[in-house]
PDB file of C-alpha atoms in Angstrom:
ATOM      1  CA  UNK A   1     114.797  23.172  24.450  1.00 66.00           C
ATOM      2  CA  UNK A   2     115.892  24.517  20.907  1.00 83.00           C
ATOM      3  CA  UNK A   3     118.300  26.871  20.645  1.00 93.00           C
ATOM      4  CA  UNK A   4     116.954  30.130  19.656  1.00 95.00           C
ATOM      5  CA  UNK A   5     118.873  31.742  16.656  1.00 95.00           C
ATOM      6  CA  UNK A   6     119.175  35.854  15.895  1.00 97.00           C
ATOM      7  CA  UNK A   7     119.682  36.900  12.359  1.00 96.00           C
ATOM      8  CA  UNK A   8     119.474  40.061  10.242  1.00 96.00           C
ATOM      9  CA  UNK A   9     117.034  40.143   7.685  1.00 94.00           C
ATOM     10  CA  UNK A  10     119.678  41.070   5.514  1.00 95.00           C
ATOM     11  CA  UNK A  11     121.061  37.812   5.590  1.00 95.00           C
ATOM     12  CA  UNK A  12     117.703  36.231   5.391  1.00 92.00           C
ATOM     13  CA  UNK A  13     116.049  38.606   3.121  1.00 89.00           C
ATOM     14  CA  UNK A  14     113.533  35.412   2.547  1.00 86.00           C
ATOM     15  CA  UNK A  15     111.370  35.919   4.864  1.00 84.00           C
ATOM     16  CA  UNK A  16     110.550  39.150   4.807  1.00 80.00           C
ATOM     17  CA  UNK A  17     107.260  38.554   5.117  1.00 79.00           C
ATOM     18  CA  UNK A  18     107.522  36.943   8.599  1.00 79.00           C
ATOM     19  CA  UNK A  19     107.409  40.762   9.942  1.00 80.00           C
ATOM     20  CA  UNK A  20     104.336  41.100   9.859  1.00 76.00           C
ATOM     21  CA  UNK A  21     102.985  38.873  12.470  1.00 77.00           C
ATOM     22  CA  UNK A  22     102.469  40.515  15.565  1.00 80.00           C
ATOM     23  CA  UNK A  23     100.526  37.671  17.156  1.00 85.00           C
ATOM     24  CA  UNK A  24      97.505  39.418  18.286  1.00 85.00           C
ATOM     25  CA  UNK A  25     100.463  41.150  20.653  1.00 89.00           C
ATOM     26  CA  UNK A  26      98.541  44.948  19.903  1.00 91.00           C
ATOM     27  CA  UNK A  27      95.081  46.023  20.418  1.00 94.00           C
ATOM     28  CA  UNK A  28      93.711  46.305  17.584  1.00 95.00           C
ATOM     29  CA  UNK A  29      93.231  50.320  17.630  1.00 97.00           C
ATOM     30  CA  UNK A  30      96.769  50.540  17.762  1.00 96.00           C
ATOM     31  CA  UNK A  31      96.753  49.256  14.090  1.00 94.00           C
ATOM     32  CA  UNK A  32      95.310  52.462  12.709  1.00 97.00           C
ATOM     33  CA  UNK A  33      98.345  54.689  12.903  1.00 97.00           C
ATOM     34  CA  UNK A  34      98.315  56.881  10.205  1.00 97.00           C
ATOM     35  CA  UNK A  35     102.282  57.265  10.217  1.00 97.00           C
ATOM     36  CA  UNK A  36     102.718  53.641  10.810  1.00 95.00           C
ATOM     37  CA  UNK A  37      99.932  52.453   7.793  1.00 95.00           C
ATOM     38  CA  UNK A  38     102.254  54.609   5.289  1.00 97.00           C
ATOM     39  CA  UNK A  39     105.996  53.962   6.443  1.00 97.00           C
ATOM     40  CA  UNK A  40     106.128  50.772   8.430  1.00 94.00           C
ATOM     41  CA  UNK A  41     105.811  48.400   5.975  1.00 93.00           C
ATOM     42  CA  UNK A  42     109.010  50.580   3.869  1.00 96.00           C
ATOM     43  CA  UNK A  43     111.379  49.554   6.879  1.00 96.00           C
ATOM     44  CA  UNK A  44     112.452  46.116   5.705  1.00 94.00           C
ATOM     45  CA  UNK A  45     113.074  46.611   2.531  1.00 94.00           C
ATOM     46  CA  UNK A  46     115.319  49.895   2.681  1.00 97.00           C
ATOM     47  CA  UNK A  47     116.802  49.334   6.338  1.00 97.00           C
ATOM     48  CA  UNK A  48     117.409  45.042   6.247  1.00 96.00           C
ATOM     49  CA  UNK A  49     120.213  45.503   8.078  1.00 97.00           C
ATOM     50  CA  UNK A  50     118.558  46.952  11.297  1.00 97.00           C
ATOM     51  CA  UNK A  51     115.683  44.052  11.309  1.00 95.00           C
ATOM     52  CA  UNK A  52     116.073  41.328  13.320  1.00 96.00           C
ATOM     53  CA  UNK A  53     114.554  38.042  13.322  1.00 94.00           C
ATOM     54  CA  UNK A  54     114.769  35.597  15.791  1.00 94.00           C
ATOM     55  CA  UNK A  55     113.878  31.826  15.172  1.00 93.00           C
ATOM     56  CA  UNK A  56     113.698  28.297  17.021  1.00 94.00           C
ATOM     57  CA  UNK A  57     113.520  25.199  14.774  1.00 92.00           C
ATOM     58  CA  UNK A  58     112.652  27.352  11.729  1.00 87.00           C
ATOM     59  CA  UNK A  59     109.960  29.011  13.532  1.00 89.00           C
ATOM     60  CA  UNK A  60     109.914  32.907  13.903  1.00 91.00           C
ATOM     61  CA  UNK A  61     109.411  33.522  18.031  1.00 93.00           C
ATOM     62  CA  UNK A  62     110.399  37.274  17.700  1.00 93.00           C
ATOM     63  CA  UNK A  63     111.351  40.359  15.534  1.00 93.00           C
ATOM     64  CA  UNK A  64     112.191  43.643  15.825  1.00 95.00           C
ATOM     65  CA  UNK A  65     112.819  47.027  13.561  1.00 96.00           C
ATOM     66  CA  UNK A  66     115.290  50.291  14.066  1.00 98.00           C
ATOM     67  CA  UNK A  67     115.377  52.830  11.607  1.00 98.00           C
ATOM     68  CA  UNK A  68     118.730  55.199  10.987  1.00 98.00           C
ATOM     69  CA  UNK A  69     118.323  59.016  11.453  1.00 98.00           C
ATOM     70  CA  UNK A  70     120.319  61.851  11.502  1.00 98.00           C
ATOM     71  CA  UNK A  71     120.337  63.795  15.196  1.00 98.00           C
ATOM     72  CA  UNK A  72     121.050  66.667  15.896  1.00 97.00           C
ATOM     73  CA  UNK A  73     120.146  69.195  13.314  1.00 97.00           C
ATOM     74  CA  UNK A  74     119.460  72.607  13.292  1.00 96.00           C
ATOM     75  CA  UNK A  75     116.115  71.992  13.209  1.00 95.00           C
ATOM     76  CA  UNK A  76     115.895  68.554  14.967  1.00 97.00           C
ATOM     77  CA  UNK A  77     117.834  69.853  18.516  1.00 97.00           C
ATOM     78  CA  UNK A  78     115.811  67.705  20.717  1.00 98.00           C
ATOM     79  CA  UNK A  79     114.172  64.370  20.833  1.00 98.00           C
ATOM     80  CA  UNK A  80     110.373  64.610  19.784  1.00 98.00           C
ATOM     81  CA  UNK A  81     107.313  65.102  22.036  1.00 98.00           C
ATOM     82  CA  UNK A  82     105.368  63.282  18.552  1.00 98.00           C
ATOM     83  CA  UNK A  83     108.035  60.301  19.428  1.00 98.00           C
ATOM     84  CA  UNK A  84     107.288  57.084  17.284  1.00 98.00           C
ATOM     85  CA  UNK A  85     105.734  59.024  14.597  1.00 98.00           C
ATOM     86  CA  UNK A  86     108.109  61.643  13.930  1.00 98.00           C
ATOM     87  CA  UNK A  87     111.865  59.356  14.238  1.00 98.00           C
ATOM     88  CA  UNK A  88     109.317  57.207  11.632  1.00 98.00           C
ATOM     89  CA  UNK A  89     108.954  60.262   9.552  1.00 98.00           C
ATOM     90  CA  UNK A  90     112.678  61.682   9.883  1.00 98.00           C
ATOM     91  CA  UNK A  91     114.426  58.420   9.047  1.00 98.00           C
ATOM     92  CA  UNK A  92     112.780  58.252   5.754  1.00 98.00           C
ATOM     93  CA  UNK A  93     112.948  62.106   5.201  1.00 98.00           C
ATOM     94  CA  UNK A  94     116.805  61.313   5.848  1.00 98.00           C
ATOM     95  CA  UNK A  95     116.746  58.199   3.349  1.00 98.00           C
ATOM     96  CA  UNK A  96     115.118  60.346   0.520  1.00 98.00           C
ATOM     97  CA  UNK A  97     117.673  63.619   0.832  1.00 98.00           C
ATOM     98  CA  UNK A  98     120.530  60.806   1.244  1.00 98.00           C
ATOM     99  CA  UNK A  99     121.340  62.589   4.320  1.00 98.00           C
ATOM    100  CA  UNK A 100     123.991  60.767   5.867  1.00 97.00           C
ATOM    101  CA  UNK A 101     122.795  59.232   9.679  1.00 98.00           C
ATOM    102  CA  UNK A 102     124.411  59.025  12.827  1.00 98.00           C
ATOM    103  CA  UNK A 103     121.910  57.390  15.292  1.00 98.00           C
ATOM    104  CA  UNK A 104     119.001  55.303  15.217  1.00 98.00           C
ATOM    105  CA  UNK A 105     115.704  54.474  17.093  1.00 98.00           C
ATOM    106  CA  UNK A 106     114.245  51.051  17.705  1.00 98.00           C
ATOM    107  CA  UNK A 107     111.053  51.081  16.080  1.00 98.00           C
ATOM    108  CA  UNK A 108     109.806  47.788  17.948  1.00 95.00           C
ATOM    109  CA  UNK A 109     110.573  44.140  19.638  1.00 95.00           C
ATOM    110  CA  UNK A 110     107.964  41.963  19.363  1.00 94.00           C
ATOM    111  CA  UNK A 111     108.347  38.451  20.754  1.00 94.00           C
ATOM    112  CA  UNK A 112     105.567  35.904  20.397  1.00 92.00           C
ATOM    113  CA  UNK A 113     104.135  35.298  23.905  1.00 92.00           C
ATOM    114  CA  UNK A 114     104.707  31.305  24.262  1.00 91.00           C
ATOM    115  CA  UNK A 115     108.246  32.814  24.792  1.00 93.00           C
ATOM    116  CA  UNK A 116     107.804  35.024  26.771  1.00 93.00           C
ATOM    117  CA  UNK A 117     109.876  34.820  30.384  1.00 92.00           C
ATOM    118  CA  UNK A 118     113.196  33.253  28.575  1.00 93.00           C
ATOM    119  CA  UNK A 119     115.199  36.059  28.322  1.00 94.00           C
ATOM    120  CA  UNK A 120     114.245  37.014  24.919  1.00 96.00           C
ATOM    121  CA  UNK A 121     113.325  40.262  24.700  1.00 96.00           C
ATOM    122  CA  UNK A 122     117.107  41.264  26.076  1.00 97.00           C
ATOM    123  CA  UNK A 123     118.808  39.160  23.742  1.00 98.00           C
ATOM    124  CA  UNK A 124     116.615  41.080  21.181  1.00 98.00           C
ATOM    125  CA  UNK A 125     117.674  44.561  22.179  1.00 98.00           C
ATOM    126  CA  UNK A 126     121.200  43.209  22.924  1.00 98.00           C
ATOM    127  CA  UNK A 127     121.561  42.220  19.265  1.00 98.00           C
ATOM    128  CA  UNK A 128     119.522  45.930  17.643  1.00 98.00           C
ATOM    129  CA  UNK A 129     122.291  47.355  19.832  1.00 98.00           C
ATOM    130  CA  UNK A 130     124.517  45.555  18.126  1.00 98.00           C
ATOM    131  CA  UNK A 131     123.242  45.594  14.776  1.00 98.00           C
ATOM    132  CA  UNK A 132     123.064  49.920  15.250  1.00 98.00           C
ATOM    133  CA  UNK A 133     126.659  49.524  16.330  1.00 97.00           C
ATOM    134  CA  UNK A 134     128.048  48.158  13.646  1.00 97.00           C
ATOM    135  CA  UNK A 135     126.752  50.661  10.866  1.00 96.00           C
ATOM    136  CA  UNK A 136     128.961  52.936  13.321  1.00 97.00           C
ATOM    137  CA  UNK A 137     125.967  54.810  15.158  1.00 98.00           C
ATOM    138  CA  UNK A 138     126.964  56.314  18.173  1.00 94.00           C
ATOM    139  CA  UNK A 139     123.865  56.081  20.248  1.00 98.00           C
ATOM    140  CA  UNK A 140     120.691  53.706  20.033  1.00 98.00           C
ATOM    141  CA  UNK A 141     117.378  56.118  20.840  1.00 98.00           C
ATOM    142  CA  UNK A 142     113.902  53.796  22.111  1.00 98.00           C
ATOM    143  CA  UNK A 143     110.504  55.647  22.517  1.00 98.00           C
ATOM    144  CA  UNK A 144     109.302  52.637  24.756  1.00 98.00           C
ATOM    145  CA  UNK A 145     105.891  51.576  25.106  1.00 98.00           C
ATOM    146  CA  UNK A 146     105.374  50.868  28.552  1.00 97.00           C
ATOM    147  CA  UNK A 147     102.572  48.568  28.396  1.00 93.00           C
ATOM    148  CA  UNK A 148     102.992  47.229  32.020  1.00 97.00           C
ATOM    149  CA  UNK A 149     100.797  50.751  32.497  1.00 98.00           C
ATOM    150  CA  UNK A 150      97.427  49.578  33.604  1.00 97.00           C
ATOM    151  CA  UNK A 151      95.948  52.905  34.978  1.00 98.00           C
ATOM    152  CA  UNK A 152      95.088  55.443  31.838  1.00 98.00           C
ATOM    153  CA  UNK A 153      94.296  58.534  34.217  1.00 98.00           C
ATOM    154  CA  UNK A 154      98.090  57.865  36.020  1.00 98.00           C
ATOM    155  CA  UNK A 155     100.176  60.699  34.077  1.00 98.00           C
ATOM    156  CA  UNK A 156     103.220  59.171  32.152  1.00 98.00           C
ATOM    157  CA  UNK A 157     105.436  61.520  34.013  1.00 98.00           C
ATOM    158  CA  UNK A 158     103.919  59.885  37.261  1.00 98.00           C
ATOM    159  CA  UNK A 159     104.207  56.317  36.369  1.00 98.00           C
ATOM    160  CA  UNK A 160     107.816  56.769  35.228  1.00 98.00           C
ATOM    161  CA  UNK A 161     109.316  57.578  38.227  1.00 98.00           C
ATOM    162  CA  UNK A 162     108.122  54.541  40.218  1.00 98.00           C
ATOM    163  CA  UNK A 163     110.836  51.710  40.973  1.00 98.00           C
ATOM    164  CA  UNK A 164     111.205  48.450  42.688  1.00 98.00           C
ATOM    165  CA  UNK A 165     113.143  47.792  45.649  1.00 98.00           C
ATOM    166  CA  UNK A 166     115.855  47.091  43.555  1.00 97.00           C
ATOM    167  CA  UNK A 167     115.535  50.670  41.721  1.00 97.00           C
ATOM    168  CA  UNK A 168     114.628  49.569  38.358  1.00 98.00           C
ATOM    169  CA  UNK A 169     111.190  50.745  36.905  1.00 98.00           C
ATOM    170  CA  UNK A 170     108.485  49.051  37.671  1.00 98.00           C
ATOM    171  CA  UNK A 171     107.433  48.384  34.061  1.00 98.00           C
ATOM    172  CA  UNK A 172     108.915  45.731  32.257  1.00 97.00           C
ATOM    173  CA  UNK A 173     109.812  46.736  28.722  1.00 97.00           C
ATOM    174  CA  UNK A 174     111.465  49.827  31.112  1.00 98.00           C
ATOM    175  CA  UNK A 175     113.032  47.709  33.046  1.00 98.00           C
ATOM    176  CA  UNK A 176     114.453  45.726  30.170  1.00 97.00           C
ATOM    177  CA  UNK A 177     116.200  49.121  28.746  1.00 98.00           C
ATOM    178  CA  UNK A 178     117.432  50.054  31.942  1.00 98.00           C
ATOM    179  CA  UNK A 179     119.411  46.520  32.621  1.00 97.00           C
ATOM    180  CA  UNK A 180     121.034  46.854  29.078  1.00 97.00           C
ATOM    181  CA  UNK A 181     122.362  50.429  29.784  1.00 97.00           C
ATOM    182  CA  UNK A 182     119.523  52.553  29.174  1.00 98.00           C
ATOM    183  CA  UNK A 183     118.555  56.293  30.779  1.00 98.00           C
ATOM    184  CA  UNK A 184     115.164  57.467  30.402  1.00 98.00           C
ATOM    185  CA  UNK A 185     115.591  60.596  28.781  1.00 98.00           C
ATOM    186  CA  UNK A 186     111.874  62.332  29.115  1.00 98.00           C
ATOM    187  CA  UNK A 187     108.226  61.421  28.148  1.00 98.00           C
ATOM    188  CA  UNK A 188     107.087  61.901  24.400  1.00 98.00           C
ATOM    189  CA  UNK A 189     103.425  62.955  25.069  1.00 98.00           C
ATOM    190  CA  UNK A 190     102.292  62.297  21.674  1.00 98.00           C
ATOM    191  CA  UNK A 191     104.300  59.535  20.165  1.00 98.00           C
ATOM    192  CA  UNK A 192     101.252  57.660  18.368  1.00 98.00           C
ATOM    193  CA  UNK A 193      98.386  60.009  17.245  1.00 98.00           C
ATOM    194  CA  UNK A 194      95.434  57.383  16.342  1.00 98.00           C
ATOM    195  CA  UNK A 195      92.012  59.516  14.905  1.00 98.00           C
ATOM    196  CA  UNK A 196      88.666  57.793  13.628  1.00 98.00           C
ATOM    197  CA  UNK A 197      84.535  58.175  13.652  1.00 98.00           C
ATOM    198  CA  UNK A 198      82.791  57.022  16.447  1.00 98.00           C
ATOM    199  CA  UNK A 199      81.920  54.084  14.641  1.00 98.00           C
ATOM    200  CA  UNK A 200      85.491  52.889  13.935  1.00 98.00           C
ATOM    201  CA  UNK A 201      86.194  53.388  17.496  1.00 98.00           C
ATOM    202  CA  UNK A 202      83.549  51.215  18.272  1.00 98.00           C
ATOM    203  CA  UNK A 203      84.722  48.227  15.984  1.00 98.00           C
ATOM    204  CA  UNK A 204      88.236  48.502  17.323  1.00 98.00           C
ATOM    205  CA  UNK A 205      87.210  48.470  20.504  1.00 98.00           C
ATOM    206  CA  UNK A 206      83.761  47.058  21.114  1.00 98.00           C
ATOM    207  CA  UNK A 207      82.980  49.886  23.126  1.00 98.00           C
ATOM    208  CA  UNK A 208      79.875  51.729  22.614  1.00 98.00           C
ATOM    209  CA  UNK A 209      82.092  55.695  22.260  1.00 98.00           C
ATOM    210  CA  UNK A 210      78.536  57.180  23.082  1.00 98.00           C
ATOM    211  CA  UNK A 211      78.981  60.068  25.175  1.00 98.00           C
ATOM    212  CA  UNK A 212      81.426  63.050  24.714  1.00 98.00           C
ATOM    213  CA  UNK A 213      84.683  62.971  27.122  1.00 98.00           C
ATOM    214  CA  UNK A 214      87.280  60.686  27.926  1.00 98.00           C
ATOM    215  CA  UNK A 215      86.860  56.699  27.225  1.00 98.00           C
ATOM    216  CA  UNK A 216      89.214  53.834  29.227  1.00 98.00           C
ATOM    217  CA  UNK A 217      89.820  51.949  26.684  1.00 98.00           C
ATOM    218  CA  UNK A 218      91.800  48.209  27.541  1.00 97.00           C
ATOM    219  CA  UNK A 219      95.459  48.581  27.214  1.00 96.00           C
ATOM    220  CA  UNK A 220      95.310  52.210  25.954  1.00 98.00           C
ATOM    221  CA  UNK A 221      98.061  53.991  28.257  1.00 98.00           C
ATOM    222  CA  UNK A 222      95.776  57.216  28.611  1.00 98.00           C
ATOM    223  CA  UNK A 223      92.117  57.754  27.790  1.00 98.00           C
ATOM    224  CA  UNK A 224      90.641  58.342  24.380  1.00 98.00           C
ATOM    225  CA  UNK A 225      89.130  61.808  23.900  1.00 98.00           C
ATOM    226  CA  UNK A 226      85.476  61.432  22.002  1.00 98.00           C
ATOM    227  CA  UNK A 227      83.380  64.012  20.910  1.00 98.00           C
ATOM    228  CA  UNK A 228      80.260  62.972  20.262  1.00 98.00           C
ATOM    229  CA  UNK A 229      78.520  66.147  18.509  1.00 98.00           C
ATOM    230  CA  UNK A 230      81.866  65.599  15.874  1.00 98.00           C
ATOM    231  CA  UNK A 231      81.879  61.913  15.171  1.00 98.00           C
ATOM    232  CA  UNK A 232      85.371  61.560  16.650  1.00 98.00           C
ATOM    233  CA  UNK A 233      87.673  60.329  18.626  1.00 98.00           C
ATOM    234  CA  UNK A 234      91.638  60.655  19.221  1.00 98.00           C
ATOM    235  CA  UNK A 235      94.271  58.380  21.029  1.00 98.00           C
ATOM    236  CA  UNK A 236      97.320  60.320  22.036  1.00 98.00           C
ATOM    237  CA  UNK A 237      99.733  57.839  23.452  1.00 98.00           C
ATOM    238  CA  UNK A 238     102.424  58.701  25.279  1.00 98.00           C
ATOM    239  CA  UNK A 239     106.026  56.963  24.864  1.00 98.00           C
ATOM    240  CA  UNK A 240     109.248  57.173  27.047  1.00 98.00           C
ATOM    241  CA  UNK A 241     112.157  57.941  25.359  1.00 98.00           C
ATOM    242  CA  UNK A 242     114.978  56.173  26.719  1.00 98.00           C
ATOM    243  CA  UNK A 243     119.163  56.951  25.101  1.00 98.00           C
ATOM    244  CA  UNK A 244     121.133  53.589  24.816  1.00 98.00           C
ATOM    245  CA  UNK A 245     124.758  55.225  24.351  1.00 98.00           C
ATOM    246  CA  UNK A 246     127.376  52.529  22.151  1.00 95.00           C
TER     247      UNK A 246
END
């Protein structure tokens, strides 16, 4: 087996591009993020130093992006019920006033799933919390999608609090922040806020989003709300955010 190599994309500011395969790895509704389609894509370029690539024989098996922020302000005192979106939103609102940044927030770890179950996605958080570390951040914040949740009508406060025998959450990408010195800190109710016709619901999704009320969609962590008599419907995911201290 090849040995799997970790790198900034600072030092390999050449393949840049490689971020943007996710591998099929999301749904495809959770590509329409509003926040995500306008900043996401800004991260690399302006933050190289806080993406991470990981390779084997040239090949790119997983990546990952943080973003700096400053926390707290006067008017940022506690983390974020709108999660994802808003640390998204702050760290370039922080880049633009040249506000100078103490923390940061992993943005995501994505590892291609023919490696999955070798230990990667640790090493991956092991090296953003180094990577965070050395810019001289005192604290690494995560709003974690736990996508080990299967039942949408469970409430996130609910599914949170369940353990193993051992005492680590049940859900994996929880469990991984947990084993590397991670507290859950509380639930961001509206981390991703993902809006569209009826009709765009029903391409992402293949569902037919013909009735007014709440829609189980696969891999959505809550139901989708439609509304029929408006054309719409709106995904409010909820996120966990959990405080890595450095």
């Amino acid at each position: 087996m090849s040995e799997i190599v970790i790198t900034t994309l600072a030092e390999r500011p050449e393949v840049t591009g490689w971020l943007g395969d996710f591998w099929n790895v999301w749904p495809q509704f959770m590509l329409q993020d509003l926040v995500a389609d306008a900043l996401i894509g800004q991260v690399a370029p302006e933050f190289a130093d806080q993406c991470l690539i990981a390779t084997e024989d040239d090949e790119l098996v997983a990546h990952s992006r943080s973003i700096p922020f400053a926390f707290p302000l006067e008017d940022r005192t506690e983390l974020p019920s709108r999660g994802w979106d808003q640390v998204l939103q702050w760290g370039f609102e922080d880049l633009r006033h040249e506000r100078e940044t103490n923390v940061s927030s992993a943005l995501e770890i994505v590892v291609k799933p023919t490696h999955l179950g070798r230990g990667l996605s640790y090493r991956m958080l092991a090296a953003m919390r180094d990577a965070v570390k050395a810019k001289g951040h005192t604290t690494l914040y995560a709003p974690v999608r736990p996508n080990g949740k299967t039942d949408a009508r469970m409430p996130m406060n609910q599914y949170v609090e369940q353990v193993r025998a051992d005492g680590l959450p049940i859900d994996p990408w929880l469990r991984v922040h947990v084993k590397a010195g991670g507290k859950i800190v509380k639930v961001a109710s509206t981390s991703m806020l993902i809006a569209g016709s009826l009709a765009e619901w029903r391409s992402w999704t293949g569902l037919p989003f013909d009735r007014t009320g709440e829609v189980i969609v696969p891999k959505a962590l809550v139901p989708v709300l439609a509304d029929v008599e408006h054309d719409r419907a709106i995904y409010a995911e909820p996120n966990v955010w959990i405080q890595h201290d450095l």
